[in-house]
Coordinates of C-alpha atoms and ligand atoms in Angstrom, one line a residue:
M178 CA -37.2 -44.3 -17.0
T179 CA -40.7 -44.0 -17.7
I180 CA -43.2 -43.1 -15.2
R181 CA -46.4 -44.3 -15.9
H182 CA -48.3 -44.4 -12.6
P183 CA -50.4 -41.2 -12.0
V184 CA -49.6 -41.0 -8.1
I185 CA -45.9 -41.5 -9.0
L186 CA -46.0 -38.9 -11.2
L187 CA -47.6 -36.5 -8.7
A188 CA -44.9 -37.1 -6.3
Y189 CA -42.2 -36.6 -8.4
S190 CA -43.6 -33.4 -9.6
L191 CA -44.0 -32.1 -6.2
V192 CA -40.4 -33.2 -5.4
I193 CA -39.0 -31.2 -8.5
L194 CA -41.0 -28.1 -7.2
S195 CA -40.3 -28.3 -3.9
L196 CA -36.3 -28.4 -5.4
L197 CA -37.2 -25.3 -7.4
L198 CA -38.6 -23.3 -4.4
V199 CA -35.7 -24.2 -2.3
V200 CA -33.4 -23.0 -5.0
N201 CA -35.3 -19.7 -5.5
C202 CA -35.7 -19.1 -1.9
S203 CA -31.5 -19.0 -1.1
S204 CA -30.8 -17.2 -4.1
S205 CA -33.0 -14.4 -2.8
E206 CA -31.7 -14.8 0.8
E207 CA -30.6 -11.6 2.4
F208 CA -26.6 -11.1 1.9
S209 CA -25.0 -12.4 5.1
G210 CA -21.3 -12.2 4.1
F211 CA -18.8 -13.4 1.9
S212 CA -17.1 -16.9 2.3
Y213 CA -14.5 -15.7 4.2
D214 CA -16.5 -13.3 6.5
P215 CA -17.2 -14.6 10.0
E216 CA -20.7 -15.2 11.1
G217 CA -22.8 -12.1 11.9
V218 CA -20.8 -10.0 9.8
T219 CA -23.8 -8.2 8.6
I220 CA -25.1 -7.3 12.1
T221 CA -23.2 -3.8 12.4
T222 CA -24.6 -2.7 16.0
D223 CA -21.8 -2.2 18.4
K224 CA -19.7 -4.9 19.4
E225 CA -17.8 -5.1 22.5
I226 CA -14.0 -5.0 21.9
Q227 CA -11.2 -6.0 23.9
P228 CA -8.9 -2.9 24.6
Q229 CA -5.4 -3.8 24.3
H230 CA -3.0 -3.4 27.3
K231 CA -0.1 -0.5 26.3
R232 CA 2.8 -1.7 28.1
R233 CA 6.5 -3.0 28.1
I234 CA 7.3 -6.8 29.3
G235 CA 10.7 -8.0 30.3
V236 CA 11.5 -11.6 30.6
N237 CA 14.7 -13.6 31.4
K238 CA 15.6 -11.5 34.4
G239 CA 14.7 -8.4 32.4
S240 CA 17.4 -9.3 29.9
I241 CA 14.9 -9.2 26.6
W242 CA 12.1 -6.3 26.5
I243 CA 8.9 -6.1 24.0
S244 CA 6.7 -3.3 23.7
N245 CA 3.5 -2.0 21.6
E246 CA 3.5 1.3 23.1
F247 CA 3.1 3.2 20.0
A248 CA 0.5 3.9 17.3
G249 CA -0.3 1.0 15.4
A250 CA 0.7 -1.8 17.8
R251 CA -0.3 -5.0 18.7
M252 CA 1.3 -7.5 20.7
N253 CA -0.9 -9.0 23.9
D254 CA 1.7 -10.9 25.5
F255 CA 5.2 -11.9 25.8
Y256 CA 6.7 -15.3 27.5
Q257 CA 10.1 -17.2 27.6
V258 CA 9.7 -20.6 26.8
N259 CA 13.4 -22.0 27.0
D260 CA 16.8 -20.4 26.8
T261 CA 16.4 -19.4 23.3
L262 CA 12.8 -19.6 22.0
Y263 CA 10.3 -17.0 23.3
R264 CA 6.5 -16.5 22.3
V265 CA 4.4 -13.6 21.7
L266 CA 0.8 -13.7 21.6
I267 CA -1.4 -11.5 19.6
E268 CA -5.2 -11.3 20.2
P269 CA -7.6 -9.6 17.7
E270 CA -10.1 -6.6 19.1
N271 CA -12.7 -8.9 19.4
H272 CA -14.2 -11.9 17.4
P273 CA -15.4 -13.8 15.3
V274 CA -13.0 -11.9 13.0
N275 CA -11.5 -12.3 9.5
N276 CA -8.3 -14.1 9.8
S277 CA -6.3 -10.6 8.9
P278 CA -4.0 -11.1 12.4
W279 CA -2.2 -7.8 12.6
Y280 CA 0.9 -7.7 14.7
A281 CA 3.3 -4.9 15.4
F282 CA 5.9 -4.7 18.4
K283 CA 9.2 -3.4 19.3
I284 CA 11.6 -5.8 20.6
W285 CA 15.5 -5.3 22.2
S286 CA 17.8 -6.8 24.8
D287 CA 20.2 -5.7 27.2
S288 CA 23.1 -7.2 24.9
S289 CA 23.4 -8.4 21.4
K290 CA 22.0 -12.0 20.7
T291 CA 20.1 -14.0 18.4
V292 CA 16.5 -15.3 19.6
D293 CA 13.9 -17.5 18.3
L294 CA 10.5 -15.5 18.4
Q295 CA 7.6 -17.4 17.9
L296 CA 4.5 -15.8 16.8
T297 CA 1.1 -17.3 18.3
Y298 CA -2.4 -16.1 17.6
K299 CA -5.6 -16.5 19.2
H300 CA -8.7 -16.4 17.0
G301 CA -6.4 -16.4 14.0
K302 CA -3.6 -18.3 12.2
H303 CA -0.5 -16.5 10.7
R304 CA -0.6 -14.8 7.5
Y305 CA 1.5 -11.9 7.3
I306 CA 5.4 -12.1 6.7
P307 CA 7.1 -10.2 9.3
K308 CA 8.7 -6.5 8.1
L309 CA 11.4 -5.4 10.1
S310 CA 12.4 -2.0 10.6
H311 CA 15.2 0.0 13.0
D312 CA 13.8 3.4 12.7
G313 CA 9.9 2.7 12.0
R314 CA 10.1 4.3 8.8
N315 CA 12.5 2.0 6.7
W316 CA 11.4 -1.6 6.3
Q317 CA 12.3 -4.9 5.0
R318 CA 10.6 -8.2 4.2
I319 CA 12.2 -10.6 6.9
D320 CA 14.8 -12.7 5.1
S321 CA 12.9 -16.1 4.3
A322 CA 15.5 -18.2 5.6
K323 CA 14.8 -16.6 9.1
V324 CA 10.8 -17.5 9.2
R325 CA 9.5 -21.1 9.6
T326 CA 5.6 -21.1 9.7
D327 CA 3.7 -24.1 10.9
T328 CA 0.5 -23.9 8.8
T329 CA -1.1 -26.5 11.4
A330 CA -0.8 -24.9 14.5
G331 CA -0.8 -21.3 12.8
T332 CA 2.2 -19.7 14.2
A333 CA 5.4 -18.6 12.7
T334 CA 8.9 -18.7 14.3
L335 CA 11.3 -16.1 13.6
T336 CA 14.9 -16.2 14.2
L337 CA 16.0 -12.5 15.2
H338 CA 19.3 -10.7 16.3
I339 CA 18.6 -8.2 18.7
D340 CA 20.4 -5.7 20.5
T341 CA 20.0 -2.7 22.9
E342 CA 18.5 -0.7 20.0
P343 CA 14.9 -1.6 19.4
L344 CA 13.8 -3.7 16.5
W345 CA 10.3 -3.3 15.2
V346 CA 8.7 -6.1 13.7
A347 CA 5.1 -6.0 12.1
A348 CA 2.6 -7.6 9.6
Q349 CA 3.4 -4.5 7.4
E350 CA 5.1 -1.4 7.3
I351 CA 3.3 0.7 9.7
L352 CA 0.9 3.6 8.2
T353 CA -1.0 5.5 10.8
G354 CA -3.0 8.6 11.0
K355 CA 0.2 10.7 11.6
K356 CA 1.8 9.5 8.2
Y357 CA -1.7 10.3 6.7
N358 CA -1.5 13.6 8.1
Q359 CA 1.6 14.4 7.0
W360 CA 1.0 13.4 3.2
A361 CA -2.4 15.5 3.5
D362 CA -0.7 18.3 4.8
S363 CA 1.7 18.4 2.0
L364 CA -0.8 17.8 -0.7
A365 CA -2.9 20.7 1.0
S366 CA -0.3 22.9 -0.4
K367 CA -1.6 23.0 -3.7
P368 CA -4.2 25.6 -4.5
W369 CA -6.9 23.0 -6.0
V370 CA -6.4 20.4 -3.0
T371 CA -8.6 20.9 0.4
I372 CA -8.7 19.2 3.3
D373 CA -12.0 19.0 5.7
T374 CA -13.2 16.9 8.4
V375 CA -16.6 15.7 7.7
G376 CA -16.9 14.1 11.4
Y377 CA -15.4 11.9 14.2
S378 CA -14.9 8.5 14.8
H379 CA -16.1 6.5 18.0
Q380 CA -12.8 7.6 19.6
H381 CA -13.3 11.1 18.4
R382 CA -10.6 11.3 15.6
P383 CA -11.2 13.5 12.7
I384 CA -12.3 11.9 9.5
Y385 CA -10.8 13.5 6.6
K386 CA -12.3 14.4 3.2
M387 CA -9.7 15.5 0.7
L388 CA -11.3 17.6 -2.3
I389 CA -9.3 17.6 -5.1
G390 CA -10.4 20.1 -8.4
Q391 CA -10.3 23.1 -10.3
A392 CA -13.9 23.1 -12.3
D393 CA -15.4 26.3 -13.1
S394 CA -18.1 26.3 -10.3
S395 CA -20.9 27.4 -12.7
Q396 CA -20.3 24.1 -15.2
P397 CA -21.2 20.7 -14.7
Q398 CA -18.5 18.3 -13.5
G399 CA -17.9 14.7 -12.8
V400 CA -17.2 13.3 -9.2
V401 CA -15.1 10.4 -8.2
I402 CA -15.3 9.0 -5.0
I403 CA -12.4 7.3 -3.2
T404 CA -12.6 5.5 0.0
G405 CA -9.4 3.8 1.9
R406 CA -8.4 1.9 4.9
Q407 CA -11.9 0.6 6.1
H408 CA -9.7 -2.7 7.2
P409 CA -6.5 -1.6 9.2
P410 CA -4.2 -4.1 8.5
E411 CA -4.6 -3.5 4.5
V412 CA -1.4 -1.2 4.0
T413 CA -0.8 -2.1 0.1
G414 CA -4.1 -0.6 -0.4
G415 CA -3.5 2.4 1.6
I416 CA -0.3 3.0 0.2
A417 CA -2.0 2.5 -3.4
S418 CA -4.9 5.1 -2.4
Q419 CA -2.1 7.8 -1.6
I420 CA 0.0 7.0 -4.9
F421 CA -3.4 7.0 -6.9
I422 CA -4.7 10.1 -5.4
N423 CA -1.3 11.9 -5.7
E424 CA -1.5 11.2 -9.4
L425 CA -4.9 12.8 -9.8
A426 CA -3.8 16.0 -7.6
S427 CA -0.2 16.1 -9.8
E428 CA 1.0 19.2 -12.0
K429 CA 0.9 16.7 -15.0
P430 CA -1.1 18.1 -18.0
L431 CA -3.3 14.7 -17.9
A432 CA -4.2 15.6 -14.0
S433 CA -4.8 19.3 -14.9
Q434 CA -7.3 18.7 -17.7
F435 CA -8.9 16.1 -15.3
R436 CA -9.5 18.5 -12.6
K437 CA -11.4 21.0 -14.9
E438 CA -14.1 18.5 -15.7
F439 CA -14.1 16.3 -12.3
E440 CA -13.3 16.5 -8.7
V441 CA -12.4 14.0 -6.4
W442 CA -13.9 13.6 -3.1
A443 CA -11.4 11.1 -1.3
Y444 CA -11.9 9.5 2.6
P445 CA -8.6 7.8 2.5
L446 CA -8.6 7.0 6.2
A447 CA -12.2 5.5 6.9
N448 CA -11.1 3.6 10.0
P449 CA -8.6 6.3 12.1
D450 CA -9.3 4.3 15.5
G451 CA -8.7 0.5 13.9
V452 CA -5.4 1.7 12.3
Q453 CA -4.3 3.8 15.5
Q454 CA -5.0 0.6 17.9
G455 CA -3.6 -2.0 15.7
H456 CA -6.7 -3.7 14.8
W457 CA -7.1 -6.9 12.5
R458 CA -10.2 -5.4 10.7
H459 CA -12.8 -3.6 12.8
N460 CA -13.3 -0.3 14.0
A461 CA -13.7 1.0 17.7
G462 CA -17.4 -0.3 17.3
G463 CA -16.1 -3.6 17.1
V464 CA -17.7 -3.9 13.5
D465 CA -16.5 -4.5 9.7
L466 CA -17.0 -0.8 8.4
N467 CA -17.2 -2.6 4.8
R468 CA -20.2 -4.6 6.0
D469 CA -22.1 -1.5 7.1
W470 CA -23.4 0.2 4.0
I471 CA -27.0 -0.6 4.3
N472 CA -27.3 -0.5 7.7
F473 CA -25.0 2.7 8.8
N474 CA -24.7 2.1 12.2
Q475 CA -21.4 3.5 12.9
P476 CA -20.2 7.1 13.0
E477 CA -17.5 6.7 10.4
T478 CA -19.9 5.2 7.8
Q479 CA -22.4 7.3 8.4
E480 CA -20.4 10.4 8.2
I481 CA -19.1 9.7 4.7
R482 CA -22.7 8.7 3.5
D483 CA -24.0 12.2 4.8
D484 CA -21.0 13.9 3.3
L485 CA -21.8 12.5 -0.3
L486 CA -25.3 12.6 -0.2
P487 CA -26.1 16.3 -1.1
L488 CA -24.4 15.0 -4.6
K489 CA -27.8 13.6 -5.4
R490 CA -29.6 16.7 -5.7
D491 CA -26.3 18.7 -7.0
S492 CA -27.5 19.6 -10.4
L493 CA -24.0 20.5 -11.1
R494 CA -22.1 17.5 -10.1
K495 CA -22.4 14.0 -11.1
V496 CA -21.1 11.0 -9.6
Y497 CA -19.0 9.1 -12.3
Y498 CA -17.1 6.5 -10.5
G499 CA -16.4 5.1 -6.8
I500 CA -13.1 3.4 -5.8
D501 CA -12.4 1.8 -2.6
F502 CA -9.1 0.8 -1.8
H503 CA -8.3 -2.7 0.0
S504 CA -5.5 -5.4 0.2
T505 CA -5.7 -9.4 0.2
D506 CA -3.6 -12.4 -0.7
E507 CA -3.4 -11.4 -4.5
N508 CA -4.0 -8.3 -6.9
I509 CA -7.6 -8.2 -7.6
F510 CA -10.3 -5.8 -9.0
Y511 CA -13.6 -6.6 -8.0
P512 CA -16.1 -4.8 -10.6
I513 CA -20.0 -4.7 -10.8
N514 CA -21.5 -7.5 -12.6
R515 CA -21.7 -6.6 -16.6
E516 CA -25.1 -7.5 -16.6
I517 CA -25.9 -4.6 -14.2
D518 CA -27.1 -1.3 -15.9
T519 CA -24.2 1.5 -14.4
F520 CA -23.5 4.9 -15.6
P521 CA -21.0 4.8 -17.1
Q522 CA -21.7 1.5 -18.8
D523 CA -19.0 -1.0 -19.0
F524 CA -16.3 1.5 -16.8
T525 CA -14.1 -0.7 -14.9
F526 CA -13.9 -3.7 -17.4
Q527 CA -12.5 -1.1 -20.0
W528 CA -9.9 0.3 -17.8
I529 CA -8.6 -3.1 -16.6
D530 CA -8.2 -4.4 -20.1
S531 CA -6.4 -1.0 -20.8
L532 CA -4.0 -1.8 -17.6
K533 CA -3.3 -5.6 -18.6
K534 CA -2.1 -4.5 -21.9
A535 CA 0.1 -2.2 -20.7
F536 CA 1.5 -4.5 -18.1
P537 CA 1.1 -8.0 -19.4
D538 CA 3.3 -9.8 -16.8
Y539 CA 1.5 -8.1 -13.7
P540 CA -0.5 -10.7 -12.4
V541 CA -4.2 -9.3 -11.8
D542 CA -7.5 -10.9 -11.4
V543 CA -11.0 -10.0 -11.8
E544 CA -14.2 -11.1 -10.1
A545 CA -17.3 -9.4 -10.9
F546 CA -20.0 -9.5 -8.1
D547 CA -23.9 -8.3 -8.0
T548 CA -24.3 -5.3 -5.8
S549 CA -26.5 -7.2 -2.9
S550 CA -23.6 -6.7 -0.2
P551 CA -23.5 -3.9 2.3
I552 CA -20.0 -2.9 1.1
T553 CA -19.0 0.8 -0.3
K554 CA -19.0 0.6 -4.0
N555 CA -22.4 -1.1 -3.8
W556 CA -23.5 2.0 -1.7
V557 CA -22.0 4.2 -4.5
Y558 CA -23.9 2.4 -7.2
R559 CA -27.1 2.2 -5.4
T560 CA -27.0 6.0 -4.5
F561 CA -25.8 7.3 -7.7
G562 CA -26.3 4.7 -10.5
A563 CA -22.3 4.9 -11.0
D564 CA -20.0 2.3 -11.5
G565 CA -17.1 1.5 -9.2
V566 CA -14.6 -1.2 -8.1
T567 CA -12.9 -2.5 -5.0
Y568 CA -9.1 -2.0 -5.9
E569 CA -7.4 -4.8 -3.9
L570 CA -3.6 -5.0 -3.5
N571 CA -1.6 -8.3 -2.8
D572 CA -0.4 -7.8 0.6
E573 CA 2.9 -8.8 -0.4
A574 CA 3.1 -6.8 -3.7
N575 CA 6.5 -5.7 -4.7
R576 CA 6.3 -2.0 -3.3
D577 CA 8.0 -0.6 -6.8
S578 CA 5.5 -2.1 -9.1
L579 CA 2.4 -1.4 -7.0
R580 CA 3.7 2.1 -7.6
T581 CA 4.2 2.1 -11.1
V582 CA 0.9 0.0 -11.7
T583 CA -1.0 2.2 -9.8
Q584 CA 0.4 5.5 -11.4
Q585 CA -0.8 3.5 -14.4
S586 CA -4.5 2.7 -13.4
A587 CA -4.8 6.7 -12.5
H588 CA -4.0 7.7 -16.0
I589 CA -6.0 5.2 -17.7
I590 CA -8.9 6.1 -15.4
M591 CA -8.8 9.9 -16.0
R592 CA -8.4 9.4 -19.5
Q593 CA -11.3 7.1 -19.6
L594 CA -13.6 9.5 -17.7
L595 CA -12.6 12.1 -19.7
E596 CA -13.8 10.0 -22.7
E597 CA -17.1 9.6 -20.9
K598 CA -17.5 13.2 -19.9
K599 CA -17.1 14.5 -23.7
K600 CA -19.7 12.0 -24.7
R601 CA -22.3 13.7 -22.2
K602 CA -21.6 17.2 -23.6
Ligands
ZN912 ZN1 -10.3 -4.9 3.3

């Protein structure tokens, strides 16, 4: 098509010009959330939360009982529908909220029986395959023949055998503050591990820092920053963070060589209130902590930031890397876009390549992002110029392979960091 008339030509040019402006404006717009985030996620001032009523409920003339009276529990109501069908209602701490509907409760009956238990959710749809336990310590994923999911209604109906001993039913194995404390205490027996409190959460639970290192304090050393469990249901990320940290703190020769050159500043339980209260996503301020790393409206993010900030002026310490542990519906690493200059350059892509070579059959996705969003990794980059990764484990990852692969990533990352440090000597 040829356009000869000058007025038409002018009109076309204006249309094209305004289109270009629209495109430009939208690309420079402030980050307002990822595709899966609810509206208003980046507004991180306190939002009201609905406290969970802690109680036990008996139905069918007191013959079947359910309870949420334990740490990490989430169960909001319980009804009998008919002779064999019972319904559990699960609600989030507040909403809008991402669809990570955590649940955890105990159920028992006065005599041995088989029941159908329907999990129903307010403001969410069924996501996590139920895990069962008889003691709250050893967990097994439910037999897939015993669960029917209705994706339209967003419910799941479980066939359970119950008796007088409580059966624990939860979205994932329960990993609460107490278990983190036991783990931290066992690591603190090593002379190169120190546990500190950097502040307190909304509900006055301590925010722990684990400091690992054996470097000569008069020599320059690298720093690795580790954060975890900002999102309570992300238990596989929590397990991976502990495995990873265990490797950095181990007696193995690679780890002791690493600790002579590097310190690890780790905050493995960044949202202790959310974990304790069985939240779907938020802290006790009703906020997604991993969207608060620009505004810093929440005590948990402020305290971790304030503990790390002195590293900026520390002439003997240089931040090399940040790792933030999470879980989602796949194993995926989120590096920083290759085009962005980080220190070290290209670090994440290199270690992921080595990991993929070591485990060619292990499914791992990689998706790079720019640094505009208010997440931990981007704050580490903006503050220290350091490279970083959001390390996401599949919710349903096989727990044994999760262990093997995460140990291996710790080894690869330690080796690669030692190489980087050598380059600077
Ligand atoms: Zn997460």
